[in-house]
């Protein structure tokens, strides 16, 4: 049994009085212990929605309309509020995008760390502080003892994200969900933070779901990729395989759009058009208006996810090679 | 947030704040130490002499060294009654604001965080409460209370009743302020982060959101203390507030008002000056706080 198994997950938001629109339209994924998965897609593809639905924290008025999220065989979506709180931040923790706003501005680092520990462990203040200092050292924060009394605004962005990572690691979770953990940081800091996350995950055998739109980061850190488009998984498989030989035209387009693949002095490639809003999805394959391989079939039917990709006209690798 | 040092610097660079702060500090200290400073204890009937009644201030003809600001109709020194009365006014003002604050902050926090029908219900309740004038509610309740109990019981519980009535009648101001701040805060990512950590909603509301909404609460608290003191003074002036033997500034003004046409103007004038100074100092400090804590008016050197 896989550690985390998401089965046909649908998340719906009400539209008007009766109708609903779906932000996730049936996503499935499996994650083994210690495995690192990259979830890639444009803004609005439902990546963050997926992350929040794992912890059953979809913001009102959204709701999970169908599907299950099994963690060690236990459906998290059916747990009581109390039981799921015992899992959040304890066995599954999350790292957010912008460390400037994820730490409470009026509480010290120490208060926020100790509070996390105390929510899940019976532990004395002194022992909690000691553990917090140990974790801060693990994420390579200099003079960790004195940082406990600091307020978030006294730290730089990189240091704050390190604190957020330390908080995520406090309770030795089995799974960390990182929602674009480096997007808000300086480029130089990005690599440091990503290397830190990778190192810690490897050392402690923690599974990672890395949500990002940066295929470069995903290629370095993860073992498997899931590419999402308009609330659906369009392609999934081992990272290297997809990077080298994408089957779905959307994956191919994303890869082609990476600046490192553009020749010197040429225009950067971009996928024509933009992702449709979930309120106005085209019929059939949601990608067909932007796809150069689209046919009448694509406009009529949603392609099923088979052999790791959801496309009627996948890119044949012999064809791509020629 | 502004640092303590920045706060003090701002205070010392603003003459209005210094004057208002000094006046308020002076009045508060005077009220606290009244039992040691006052020439006479106006509550102690043994110290009063009816022969001393309606004496003018000491520098006027017929005045007495013992009563620098003259005496009232019961022979109490006006200075002593003001010192004790300021304390009672402040006690009622601060007490009422604590009641308002506890009620309003709790209900505003719950309404803002929970949303939905709880929010709708609490806010409609606040609207109804706001459409009934505080003075009107207080007059009705206090008149009933006065009629139902004898004068001694009334005198014993008058402070308590005034605090509760003014407190309950004004909770919507706090509730609305806190609610609107909570609505702004609750969608911020640190709240998501707190939920992801697995903290229960009660803890998120009180420990994470509330401290981020306290700035406006601090500002209206100051203004509301002034408001509550004025309400109490108005009620006392109408004869529904503090009884004459334990006078607040309002009841002092009222007790002197009957004698103003017989020439004893000092019984009313001096308490009135103190009341105006107290309210003015509180309001000026409130305005100053609002400007200092407003990030849009923040100066570079804070």
PDB file of C-alpha atoms in Angstrom, chain B residues 7-288:
ATOM      1  CA  UNK B   7       6.494  55.465  19.700  1.00  0.00           C
ATOM      2  CA  UNK B   8       8.251  57.445  22.434  1.00  0.00           C
ATOM      3  CA  UNK B   9      10.074  59.587  19.863  1.00  0.00           C
ATOM      4  CA  UNK B  10       6.795  60.408  18.166  1.00  0.00           C
ATOM      5  CA  UNK B  11       5.224  61.234  21.520  1.00  0.00           C
ATOM      6  CA  UNK B  12       8.016  63.580  22.561  1.00  0.00           C
ATOM      7  CA  UNK B  13       7.996  65.385  19.214  1.00  0.00           C
ATOM      8  CA  UNK B  14       4.292  66.242  19.393  1.00  0.00           C
ATOM      9  CA  UNK B  15       3.423  69.127  21.769  1.00  0.00           C
ATOM     10  CA  UNK B  16      -0.294  68.280  21.720  1.00  0.00           C
ATOM     11  CA  UNK B  17       0.421  64.713  22.787  1.00  0.00           C
ATOM     12  CA  UNK B  18       2.733  65.878  25.559  1.00  0.00           C
ATOM     13  CA  UNK B  19       0.178  68.336  26.959  1.00  0.00           C
ATOM     14  CA  UNK B  20      -2.721  65.865  26.692  1.00  0.00           C
ATOM     15  CA  UNK B  21      -0.607  63.077  28.199  1.00  0.00           C
ATOM     16  CA  UNK B  22       0.553  65.275  31.067  1.00  0.00           C
ATOM     17  CA  UNK B  23      -2.973  66.450  31.853  1.00  0.00           C
ATOM     18  CA  UNK B  24      -4.280  62.894  31.802  1.00  0.00           C
ATOM     19  CA  UNK B  25      -1.414  61.618  33.938  1.00  0.00           C
ATOM     20  CA  UNK B  26      -1.991  64.454  36.408  1.00  0.00           C
ATOM     21  CA  UNK B  27      -5.728  63.710  36.687  1.00  0.00           C
ATOM     22  CA  UNK B  28      -5.195  59.964  37.021  1.00  0.00           C
ATOM     23  CA  UNK B  29      -2.541  60.374  39.723  1.00  0.00           C
ATOM     24  CA  UNK B  30      -4.745  62.912  41.487  1.00  0.00           C
ATOM     25  CA  UNK B  31      -7.634  60.431  41.468  1.00  0.00           C
ATOM     26  CA  UNK B  32      -5.532  57.468  42.607  1.00  0.00           C
ATOM     27  CA  UNK B  33      -3.902  59.344  45.480  1.00  0.00           C
ATOM     28  CA  UNK B  34      -7.013  61.325  46.433  1.00  0.00           C
ATOM     29  CA  UNK B  35      -7.264  59.666  49.892  1.00  0.00           C
ATOM     30  CA  UNK B  36      -3.782  60.981  50.734  1.00  0.00           C
ATOM     31  CA  UNK B  37      -3.903  64.305  48.937  1.00  0.00           C
ATOM     32  CA  UNK B  38      -7.427  65.554  49.523  1.00  0.00           C
ATOM     33  CA  UNK B  39      -7.782  68.002  52.405  1.00  0.00           C
ATOM     34  CA  UNK B  40     -10.933  66.197  53.500  1.00  0.00           C
ATOM     35  CA  UNK B  41     -12.726  62.882  52.968  1.00  0.00           C
ATOM     36  CA  UNK B  42     -16.084  63.781  51.435  1.00  0.00           C
ATOM     37  CA  UNK B  43     -17.480  60.291  52.115  1.00  0.00           C
ATOM     38  CA  UNK B  44     -16.906  60.573  55.819  1.00  0.00           C
ATOM     39  CA  UNK B  45     -19.983  62.268  57.243  1.00  0.00           C
ATOM     40  CA  UNK B  46     -18.170  62.907  60.523  1.00  0.00           C
ATOM     41  CA  UNK B  47     -15.846  65.350  58.774  1.00  0.00           C
ATOM     42  CA  UNK B  48     -18.664  67.363  57.272  1.00  0.00           C
ATOM     43  CA  UNK B  49     -20.235  70.307  58.923  1.00  0.00           C
ATOM     44  CA  UNK B  50     -23.415  71.857  57.612  1.00  0.00           C
ATOM     45  CA  UNK B  51     -22.133  75.204  58.852  1.00  0.00           C
ATOM     46  CA  UNK B  52     -19.452  75.042  56.149  1.00  0.00           C
ATOM     47  CA  UNK B  53     -21.959  74.816  53.293  1.00  0.00           C
ATOM     48  CA  UNK B  54     -21.795  77.023  50.196  1.00  0.00           C
ATOM     49  CA  UNK B  55     -18.559  78.743  51.099  1.00  0.00           C
ATOM     50  CA  UNK B  56     -16.863  80.549  48.211  1.00  0.00           C
ATOM     51  CA  UNK B  57     -13.276  79.731  47.135  1.00  0.00           C
ATOM     52  CA  UNK B  58     -10.690  80.680  49.715  1.00  0.00           C
ATOM     53  CA  UNK B  59      -9.444  83.809  47.956  1.00  0.00           C
ATOM     54  CA  UNK B  60     -12.892  85.407  47.927  1.00  0.00           C
ATOM     55  CA  UNK B  61     -14.660  87.210  50.723  1.00  0.00           C
ATOM     56  CA  UNK B  62     -16.116  84.668  53.145  1.00  0.00           C
ATOM     57  CA  UNK B  63     -13.804  81.908  51.975  1.00  0.00           C
ATOM     58  CA  UNK B  64     -11.950  79.572  54.286  1.00  0.00           C
ATOM     59  CA  UNK B  65      -8.361  78.316  54.159  1.00  0.00           C
ATOM     60  CA  UNK B  66      -9.579  74.712  54.563  1.00  0.00           C
ATOM     61  CA  UNK B  67     -11.553  74.797  51.310  1.00  0.00           C
ATOM     62  CA  UNK B  68      -9.442  76.185  48.463  1.00  0.00           C
ATOM     63  CA  UNK B  69     -12.236  75.867  45.894  1.00  0.00           C
ATOM     64  CA  UNK B  70     -15.123  76.515  48.254  1.00  0.00           C
ATOM     65  CA  UNK B  71     -17.760  74.086  49.504  1.00  0.00           C
ATOM     66  CA  UNK B  72     -21.037  72.694  48.224  1.00  0.00           C
ATOM     67  CA  UNK B  73     -24.469  72.608  49.856  1.00  0.00           C
ATOM     68  CA  UNK B  74     -23.503  69.708  52.124  1.00  0.00           C
ATOM     69  CA  UNK B  75     -20.393  71.460  53.377  1.00  0.00           C
ATOM     70  CA  UNK B  76     -18.008  69.261  51.396  1.00  0.00           C
ATOM     71  CA  UNK B  77     -14.911  70.875  49.982  1.00  0.00           C
ATOM     72  CA  UNK B  78     -15.252  71.185  46.194  1.00  0.00           C
ATOM     73  CA  UNK B  79     -11.567  70.321  45.715  1.00  0.00           C
ATOM     74  CA  UNK B  80     -11.900  67.090  47.710  1.00  0.00           C
ATOM     75  CA  UNK B  81     -15.062  66.018  45.955  1.00  0.00           C
ATOM     76  CA  UNK B  82     -13.449  66.669  42.580  1.00  0.00           C
ATOM     77  CA  UNK B  83     -10.448  64.539  43.520  1.00  0.00           C
ATOM     78  CA  UNK B  84     -12.622  61.639  44.609  1.00  0.00           C
ATOM     79  CA  UNK B  85     -15.172  62.223  41.845  1.00  0.00           C
ATOM     80  CA  UNK B  86     -12.533  62.095  39.092  1.00  0.00           C
ATOM     81  CA  UNK B  87     -11.612  58.646  40.377  1.00  0.00           C
ATOM     82  CA  UNK B  88     -15.201  57.459  40.198  1.00  0.00           C
ATOM     83  CA  UNK B  89     -15.632  58.890  36.688  1.00  0.00           C
ATOM     84  CA  UNK B  90     -12.420  57.225  35.510  1.00  0.00           C
ATOM     85  CA  UNK B  91     -13.360  53.955  37.170  1.00  0.00           C
ATOM     86  CA  UNK B  92     -16.707  53.915  35.382  1.00  0.00           C
ATOM     87  CA  UNK B  93     -15.130  54.966  32.082  1.00  0.00           C
ATOM     88  CA  UNK B  94     -12.375  52.354  32.156  1.00  0.00           C
ATOM     89  CA  UNK B  95     -14.647  49.670  33.586  1.00  0.00           C
ATOM     90  CA  UNK B  96     -17.283  50.250  30.918  1.00  0.00           C
ATOM     91  CA  UNK B  97     -14.652  50.102  28.175  1.00  0.00           C
ATOM     92  CA  UNK B  98     -13.334  46.806  29.574  1.00  0.00           C
ATOM     93  CA  UNK B  99     -16.879  45.397  29.418  1.00  0.00           C
ATOM     94  CA  UNK B 100     -17.335  46.785  25.894  1.00  0.00           C
ATOM     95  CA  UNK B 101     -13.943  45.476  24.858  1.00  0.00           C
ATOM     96  CA  UNK B 102     -14.386  41.953  26.192  1.00  0.00           C
ATOM     97  CA  UNK B 103     -17.880  41.641  24.698  1.00  0.00           C
ATOM     98  CA  UNK B 104     -17.125  43.433  21.450  1.00  0.00           C
ATOM     99  CA  UNK B 105     -13.755  41.834  20.729  1.00  0.00           C
ATOM    100  CA  UNK B 106     -15.059  38.325  21.426  1.00  0.00           C
ATOM    101  CA  UNK B 107     -18.201  38.719  19.330  1.00  0.00           C
ATOM    102  CA  UNK B 108     -16.380  40.593  16.551  1.00  0.00           C
ATOM    103  CA  UNK B 109     -13.664  37.957  16.394  1.00  0.00           C
ATOM    104  CA  UNK B 110     -16.149  35.095  16.241  1.00  0.00           C
ATOM    105  CA  UNK B 111     -18.333  36.891  13.666  1.00  0.00           C
ATOM    106  CA  UNK B 112     -15.386  37.729  11.438  1.00  0.00           C
ATOM    107  CA  UNK B 113     -13.652  34.366  11.640  1.00  0.00           C
ATOM    108  CA  UNK B 114     -16.662  32.080  11.468  1.00  0.00           C
ATOM    109  CA  UNK B 115     -18.572  34.092   8.894  1.00  0.00           C
ATOM    110  CA  UNK B 116     -21.834  32.715   7.513  1.00  0.00           C
ATOM    111  CA  UNK B 117     -25.000  32.845   9.576  1.00  0.00           C
ATOM    112  CA  UNK B 118     -23.117  33.472  12.856  1.00  0.00           C
ATOM    113  CA  UNK B 119     -21.652  36.630  11.341  1.00  0.00           C
ATOM    114  CA  UNK B 120     -24.997  37.722   9.901  1.00  0.00           C
ATOM    115  CA  UNK B 121     -26.761  37.127  13.228  1.00  0.00           C
ATOM    116  CA  UNK B 122     -24.195  38.928  15.393  1.00  0.00           C
ATOM    117  CA  UNK B 123     -23.927  41.890  13.048  1.00  0.00           C
ATOM    118  CA  UNK B 124     -27.698  42.349  12.814  1.00  0.00           C
ATOM    119  CA  UNK B 125     -27.737  42.210  16.615  1.00  0.00           C
ATOM    120  CA  UNK B 126     -25.079  44.945  16.598  1.00  0.00           C
ATOM    121  CA  UNK B 127     -27.151  47.005  14.144  1.00  0.00           C
ATOM    122  CA  UNK B 128     -30.186  46.764  16.416  1.00  0.00           C
ATOM    123  CA  UNK B 129     -28.099  47.693  19.438  1.00  0.00           C
ATOM    124  CA  UNK B 130     -26.613  50.662  17.573  1.00  0.00           C
ATOM    125  CA  UNK B 131     -30.050  51.944  16.593  1.00  0.00           C
ATOM    126  CA  UNK B 132     -31.009  52.217  20.267  1.00  0.00           C
ATOM    127  CA  UNK B 133     -29.331  55.213  21.824  1.00  0.00           C
ATOM    128  CA  UNK B 134     -27.042  54.384  24.731  1.00  0.00           C
ATOM    129  CA  UNK B 135     -28.487  57.200  26.793  1.00  0.00           C
ATOM    130  CA  UNK B 136     -32.018  55.972  26.179  1.00  0.00           C
ATOM    131  CA  UNK B 137     -31.225  52.407  27.249  1.00  0.00           C
ATOM    132  CA  UNK B 138     -29.354  53.637  30.293  1.00  0.00           C
ATOM    133  CA  UNK B 139     -32.166  55.977  31.341  1.00  0.00           C
ATOM    134  CA  UNK B 140     -34.779  53.228  31.065  1.00  0.00           C
ATOM    135  CA  UNK B 141     -32.744  50.593  32.906  1.00  0.00           C
ATOM    136  CA  UNK B 142     -31.501  52.930  35.628  1.00  0.00           C
ATOM    137  CA  UNK B 143     -34.969  54.431  36.188  1.00  0.00           C
ATOM    138  CA  UNK B 144     -36.422  50.934  36.583  1.00  0.00           C
ATOM    139  CA  UNK B 145     -33.573  49.973  38.884  1.00  0.00           C
ATOM    140  CA  UNK B 146     -34.050  53.085  40.987  1.00  0.00           C
ATOM    141  CA  UNK B 147     -37.763  52.472  41.261  1.00  0.00           C
ATOM    142  CA  UNK B 148     -37.377  48.783  42.112  1.00  0.00           C
ATOM    143  CA  UNK B 149     -34.812  49.121  44.917  1.00  0.00           C
ATOM    144  CA  UNK B 150     -34.465  51.475  47.830  1.00  0.00           C
ATOM    145  CA  UNK B 151     -31.952  54.316  47.745  1.00  0.00           C
ATOM    146  CA  UNK B 152     -29.295  52.478  49.783  1.00  0.00           C
ATOM    147  CA  UNK B 153     -29.243  49.410  47.545  1.00  0.00           C
ATOM    148  CA  UNK B 154     -29.132  51.708  44.565  1.00  0.00           C
ATOM    149  CA  UNK B 155     -26.210  53.639  46.001  1.00  0.00           C
ATOM    150  CA  UNK B 156     -24.292  50.416  46.649  1.00  0.00           C
ATOM    151  CA  UNK B 157     -24.679  49.077  43.155  1.00  0.00           C
ATOM    152  CA  UNK B 158     -24.685  52.317  41.148  1.00  0.00           C
ATOM    153  CA  UNK B 159     -21.055  52.051  39.961  1.00  0.00           C
ATOM    154  CA  UNK B 160     -21.487  48.430  38.977  1.00  0.00           C
ATOM    155  CA  UNK B 161     -24.762  49.137  37.164  1.00  0.00           C
ATOM    156  CA  UNK B 162     -23.314  52.082  35.243  1.00  0.00           C
ATOM    157  CA  UNK B 163     -20.301  50.045  34.128  1.00  0.00           C
ATOM    158  CA  UNK B 164     -22.464  47.174  32.935  1.00  0.00           C
ATOM    159  CA  UNK B 165     -25.081  49.339  31.207  1.00  0.00           C
ATOM    160  CA  UNK B 166     -22.634  51.591  29.379  1.00  0.00           C
ATOM    161  CA  UNK B 167     -20.487  48.562  28.616  1.00  0.00           C
ATOM    162  CA  UNK B 168     -23.263  46.459  27.144  1.00  0.00           C
ATOM    163  CA  UNK B 169     -24.827  49.337  25.239  1.00  0.00           C
ATOM    164  CA  UNK B 170     -21.623  50.174  23.355  1.00  0.00           C
ATOM    165  CA  UNK B 171     -20.211  46.740  22.438  1.00  0.00           C
ATOM    166  CA  UNK B 172     -21.081  47.029  18.718  1.00  0.00           C
ATOM    167  CA  UNK B 173     -18.398  49.671  18.179  1.00  0.00           C
ATOM    168  CA  UNK B 174     -15.686  47.218  19.208  1.00  0.00           C
ATOM    169  CA  UNK B 175     -17.345  44.282  17.491  1.00  0.00           C
ATOM    170  CA  UNK B 176     -17.560  46.078  14.143  1.00  0.00           C
ATOM    171  CA  UNK B 177     -13.997  47.328  14.299  1.00  0.00           C
ATOM    172  CA  UNK B 178     -12.594  43.933  15.229  1.00  0.00           C
ATOM    173  CA  UNK B 179     -14.744  42.120  12.691  1.00  0.00           C
ATOM    174  CA  UNK B 180     -13.610  44.284   9.809  1.00  0.00           C
ATOM    175  CA  UNK B 181      -9.960  43.795  10.800  1.00  0.00           C
ATOM    176  CA  UNK B 182     -10.466  40.052  11.133  1.00  0.00           C
ATOM    177  CA  UNK B 183     -12.003  39.912   7.651  1.00  0.00           C
ATOM    178  CA  UNK B 184      -8.833  41.525   6.344  1.00  0.00           C
ATOM    179  CA  UNK B 185      -6.525  39.241   8.323  1.00  0.00           C
ATOM    180  CA  UNK B 186      -8.166  35.859   8.042  1.00  0.00           C
ATOM    181  CA  UNK B 187      -7.308  35.341   4.389  1.00  0.00           C
ATOM    182  CA  UNK B 188      -3.661  36.110   4.910  1.00  0.00           C
ATOM    183  CA  UNK B 189      -1.252  33.244   4.489  1.00  0.00           C
ATOM    184  CA  UNK B 190      -0.084  33.128   8.078  1.00  0.00           C
ATOM    185  CA  UNK B 191      -3.610  32.057   9.000  1.00  0.00           C
ATOM    186  CA  UNK B 192      -3.480  29.298   6.376  1.00  0.00           C
ATOM    187  CA  UNK B 193      -0.086  28.342   7.759  1.00  0.00           C
ATOM    188  CA  UNK B 194      -1.500  28.159  11.287  1.00  0.00           C
ATOM    189  CA  UNK B 195      -4.290  25.905  10.061  1.00  0.00           C
ATOM    190  CA  UNK B 196      -1.822  23.721   8.192  1.00  0.00           C
ATOM    191  CA  UNK B 197       0.186  23.360  11.402  1.00  0.00           C
ATOM    192  CA  UNK B 198      -2.910  21.792  12.927  1.00  0.00           C
ATOM    193  CA  UNK B 199      -3.881  24.482  15.418  1.00  0.00           C
ATOM    194  CA  UNK B 200      -7.514  24.512  16.573  1.00  0.00           C
ATOM    195  CA  UNK B 201      -9.680  27.461  15.400  1.00  0.00           C
ATOM    196  CA  UNK B 202      -9.969  28.956  18.887  1.00  0.00           C
ATOM    197  CA  UNK B 203      -6.208  29.238  19.150  1.00  0.00           C
ATOM    198  CA  UNK B 204      -5.892  30.695  15.655  1.00  0.00           C
ATOM    199  CA  UNK B 205      -8.522  33.321  16.444  1.00  0.00           C
ATOM    200  CA  UNK B 206      -7.147  34.425  19.803  1.00  0.00           C
ATOM    201  CA  UNK B 207      -3.444  33.956  19.409  1.00  0.00           C
ATOM    202  CA  UNK B 208      -2.793  34.562  15.734  1.00  0.00           C
ATOM    203  CA  UNK B 209      -5.508  36.870  14.410  1.00  0.00           C
ATOM    204  CA  UNK B 210      -6.394  38.937  17.473  1.00  0.00           C
ATOM    205  CA  UNK B 211      -2.924  40.439  18.054  1.00  0.00           C
ATOM    206  CA  UNK B 212      -2.929  41.594  14.449  1.00  0.00           C
ATOM    207  CA  UNK B 213      -6.208  43.484  14.933  1.00  0.00           C
ATOM    208  CA  UNK B 214      -5.363  45.272  18.171  1.00  0.00           C
ATOM    209  CA  UNK B 215      -4.184  48.585  16.699  1.00  0.00           C
ATOM    210  CA  UNK B 216      -7.651  49.953  15.917  1.00  0.00           C
ATOM    211  CA  UNK B 217      -8.945  48.471  19.193  1.00  0.00           C
ATOM    212  CA  UNK B 218      -6.383  50.519  21.093  1.00  0.00           C
ATOM    213  CA  UNK B 219      -7.486  53.693  19.323  1.00  0.00           C
ATOM    214  CA  UNK B 220     -11.205  53.263  19.901  1.00  0.00           C
ATOM    215  CA  UNK B 221     -10.584  52.197  23.505  1.00  0.00           C
ATOM    216  CA  UNK B 222      -9.163  55.629  24.285  1.00  0.00           C
ATOM    217  CA  UNK B 223     -12.012  57.457  22.593  1.00  0.00           C
ATOM    218  CA  UNK B 224     -14.557  55.135  24.194  1.00  0.00           C
ATOM    219  CA  UNK B 225     -13.268  55.868  27.720  1.00  0.00           C
ATOM    220  CA  UNK B 226     -14.018  59.548  27.060  1.00  0.00           C
ATOM    221  CA  UNK B 227     -17.382  58.596  25.603  1.00  0.00           C
ATOM    222  CA  UNK B 228     -18.278  56.442  28.620  1.00  0.00           C
ATOM    223  CA  UNK B 229     -17.267  59.170  31.094  1.00  0.00           C
ATOM    224  CA  UNK B 230     -19.475  61.627  29.216  1.00  0.00           C
ATOM    225  CA  UNK B 231     -22.395  59.213  29.167  1.00  0.00           C
ATOM    226  CA  UNK B 232     -22.019  58.662  32.890  1.00  0.00           C
ATOM    227  CA  UNK B 233     -21.795  62.407  33.502  1.00  0.00           C
ATOM    228  CA  UNK B 234     -24.935  62.971  31.464  1.00  0.00           C
ATOM    229  CA  UNK B 235     -26.791  60.263  33.385  1.00  0.00           C
ATOM    230  CA  UNK B 236     -25.607  61.649  36.702  1.00  0.00           C
ATOM    231  CA  UNK B 237     -26.646  65.124  35.618  1.00  0.00           C
ATOM    232  CA  UNK B 238     -30.106  63.741  34.963  1.00  0.00           C
ATOM    233  CA  UNK B 239     -30.081  62.243  38.463  1.00  0.00           C
ATOM    234  CA  UNK B 240     -29.801  58.659  37.256  1.00  0.00           C
ATOM    235  CA  UNK B 241     -26.107  58.083  37.759  1.00  0.00           C
ATOM    236  CA  UNK B 242     -23.997  58.233  40.847  1.00  0.00           C
ATOM    237  CA  UNK B 243     -25.842  59.242  44.041  1.00  0.00           C
ATOM    238  CA  UNK B 244     -24.975  62.531  45.739  1.00  0.00           C
ATOM    239  CA  UNK B 245     -23.097  60.905  48.610  1.00  0.00           C
ATOM    240  CA  UNK B 246     -20.649  59.177  46.256  1.00  0.00           C
ATOM    241  CA  UNK B 247     -20.465  61.791  43.532  1.00  0.00           C
ATOM    242  CA  UNK B 248     -18.835  61.456  40.153  1.00  0.00           C
ATOM    243  CA  UNK B 249     -17.933  64.588  38.178  1.00  0.00           C
ATOM    244  CA  UNK B 250     -21.389  64.464  36.589  1.00  0.00           C
ATOM    245  CA  UNK B 251     -23.250  64.356  39.888  1.00  0.00           C
ATOM    246  CA  UNK B 252     -21.078  67.174  41.203  1.00  0.00           C
ATOM    247  CA  UNK B 253     -22.062  69.356  38.282  1.00  0.00           C
ATOM    248  CA  UNK B 254     -25.684  68.486  38.876  1.00  0.00           C
ATOM    249  CA  UNK B 255     -25.578  69.137  42.617  1.00  0.00           C
ATOM    250  CA  UNK B 256     -24.118  72.573  42.013  1.00  0.00           C
ATOM    251  CA  UNK B 257     -26.512  73.414  39.201  1.00  0.00           C
ATOM    252  CA  UNK B 258     -29.360  73.976  41.694  1.00  0.00           C
ATOM    253  CA  UNK B 259     -27.334  76.670  43.420  1.00  0.00           C
ATOM    254  CA  UNK B 260     -25.933  78.426  40.410  1.00  0.00           C
ATOM    255  CA  UNK B 261     -28.622  81.142  40.510  1.00  0.00           C
ATOM    256  CA  UNK B 262     -28.053  81.740  44.191  1.00  0.00           C
ATOM    257  CA  UNK B 263     -24.499  82.714  43.283  1.00  0.00           C
ATOM    258  CA  UNK B 264     -22.640  79.546  44.262  1.00  0.00           C
ATOM    259  CA  UNK B 265     -21.205  79.068  40.763  1.00  0.00           C
ATOM    260  CA  UNK B 266     -18.031  77.344  42.022  1.00  0.00           C
ATOM    261  CA  UNK B 267     -19.871  74.124  42.922  1.00  0.00           C
ATOM    262  CA  UNK B 268     -20.641  73.546  39.241  1.00  0.00           C
ATOM    263  CA  UNK B 269     -17.826  75.350  37.476  1.00  0.00           C
ATOM    264  CA  UNK B 270     -14.782  73.530  38.884  1.00  0.00           C
ATOM    265  CA  UNK B 271     -16.006  69.942  38.353  1.00  0.00           C
ATOM    266  CA  UNK B 272     -17.104  70.987  34.863  1.00  0.00           C
ATOM    267  CA  UNK B 273     -13.616  72.304  34.044  1.00  0.00           C
ATOM    268  CA  UNK B 274     -12.053  69.055  35.245  1.00  0.00           C
ATOM    269  CA  UNK B 275     -14.532  66.997  33.216  1.00  0.00           C
ATOM    270  CA  UNK B 276     -13.798  68.988  30.062  1.00  0.00           C
ATOM    271  CA  UNK B 277     -10.041  68.677  30.620  1.00  0.00           C
ATOM    272  CA  UNK B 278     -10.320  64.923  31.138  1.00  0.00           C
ATOM    273  CA  UNK B 279     -12.438  64.338  28.018  1.00  0.00           C
ATOM    274  CA  UNK B 280     -10.322  66.660  25.906  1.00  0.00           C
ATOM    275  CA  UNK B 281      -7.087  64.949  26.986  1.00  0.00           C
ATOM    276  CA  UNK B 282      -8.499  61.504  26.222  1.00  0.00           C
ATOM    277  CA  UNK B 283      -9.839  62.535  22.818  1.00  0.00           C
ATOM    278  CA  UNK B 284      -6.621  64.274  21.811  1.00  0.00           C
ATOM    279  CA  UNK B 285      -4.593  61.243  22.854  1.00  0.00           C
ATOM    280  CA  UNK B 286      -6.971  58.996  20.929  1.00  0.00           C
ATOM    281  CA  UNK B 287      -6.574  61.089  17.777  1.00  0.00           C
ATOM    282  CA  UNK B 288      -2.839  61.134  18.215  1.00  0.00           C
TER     283      UNK B 288
END
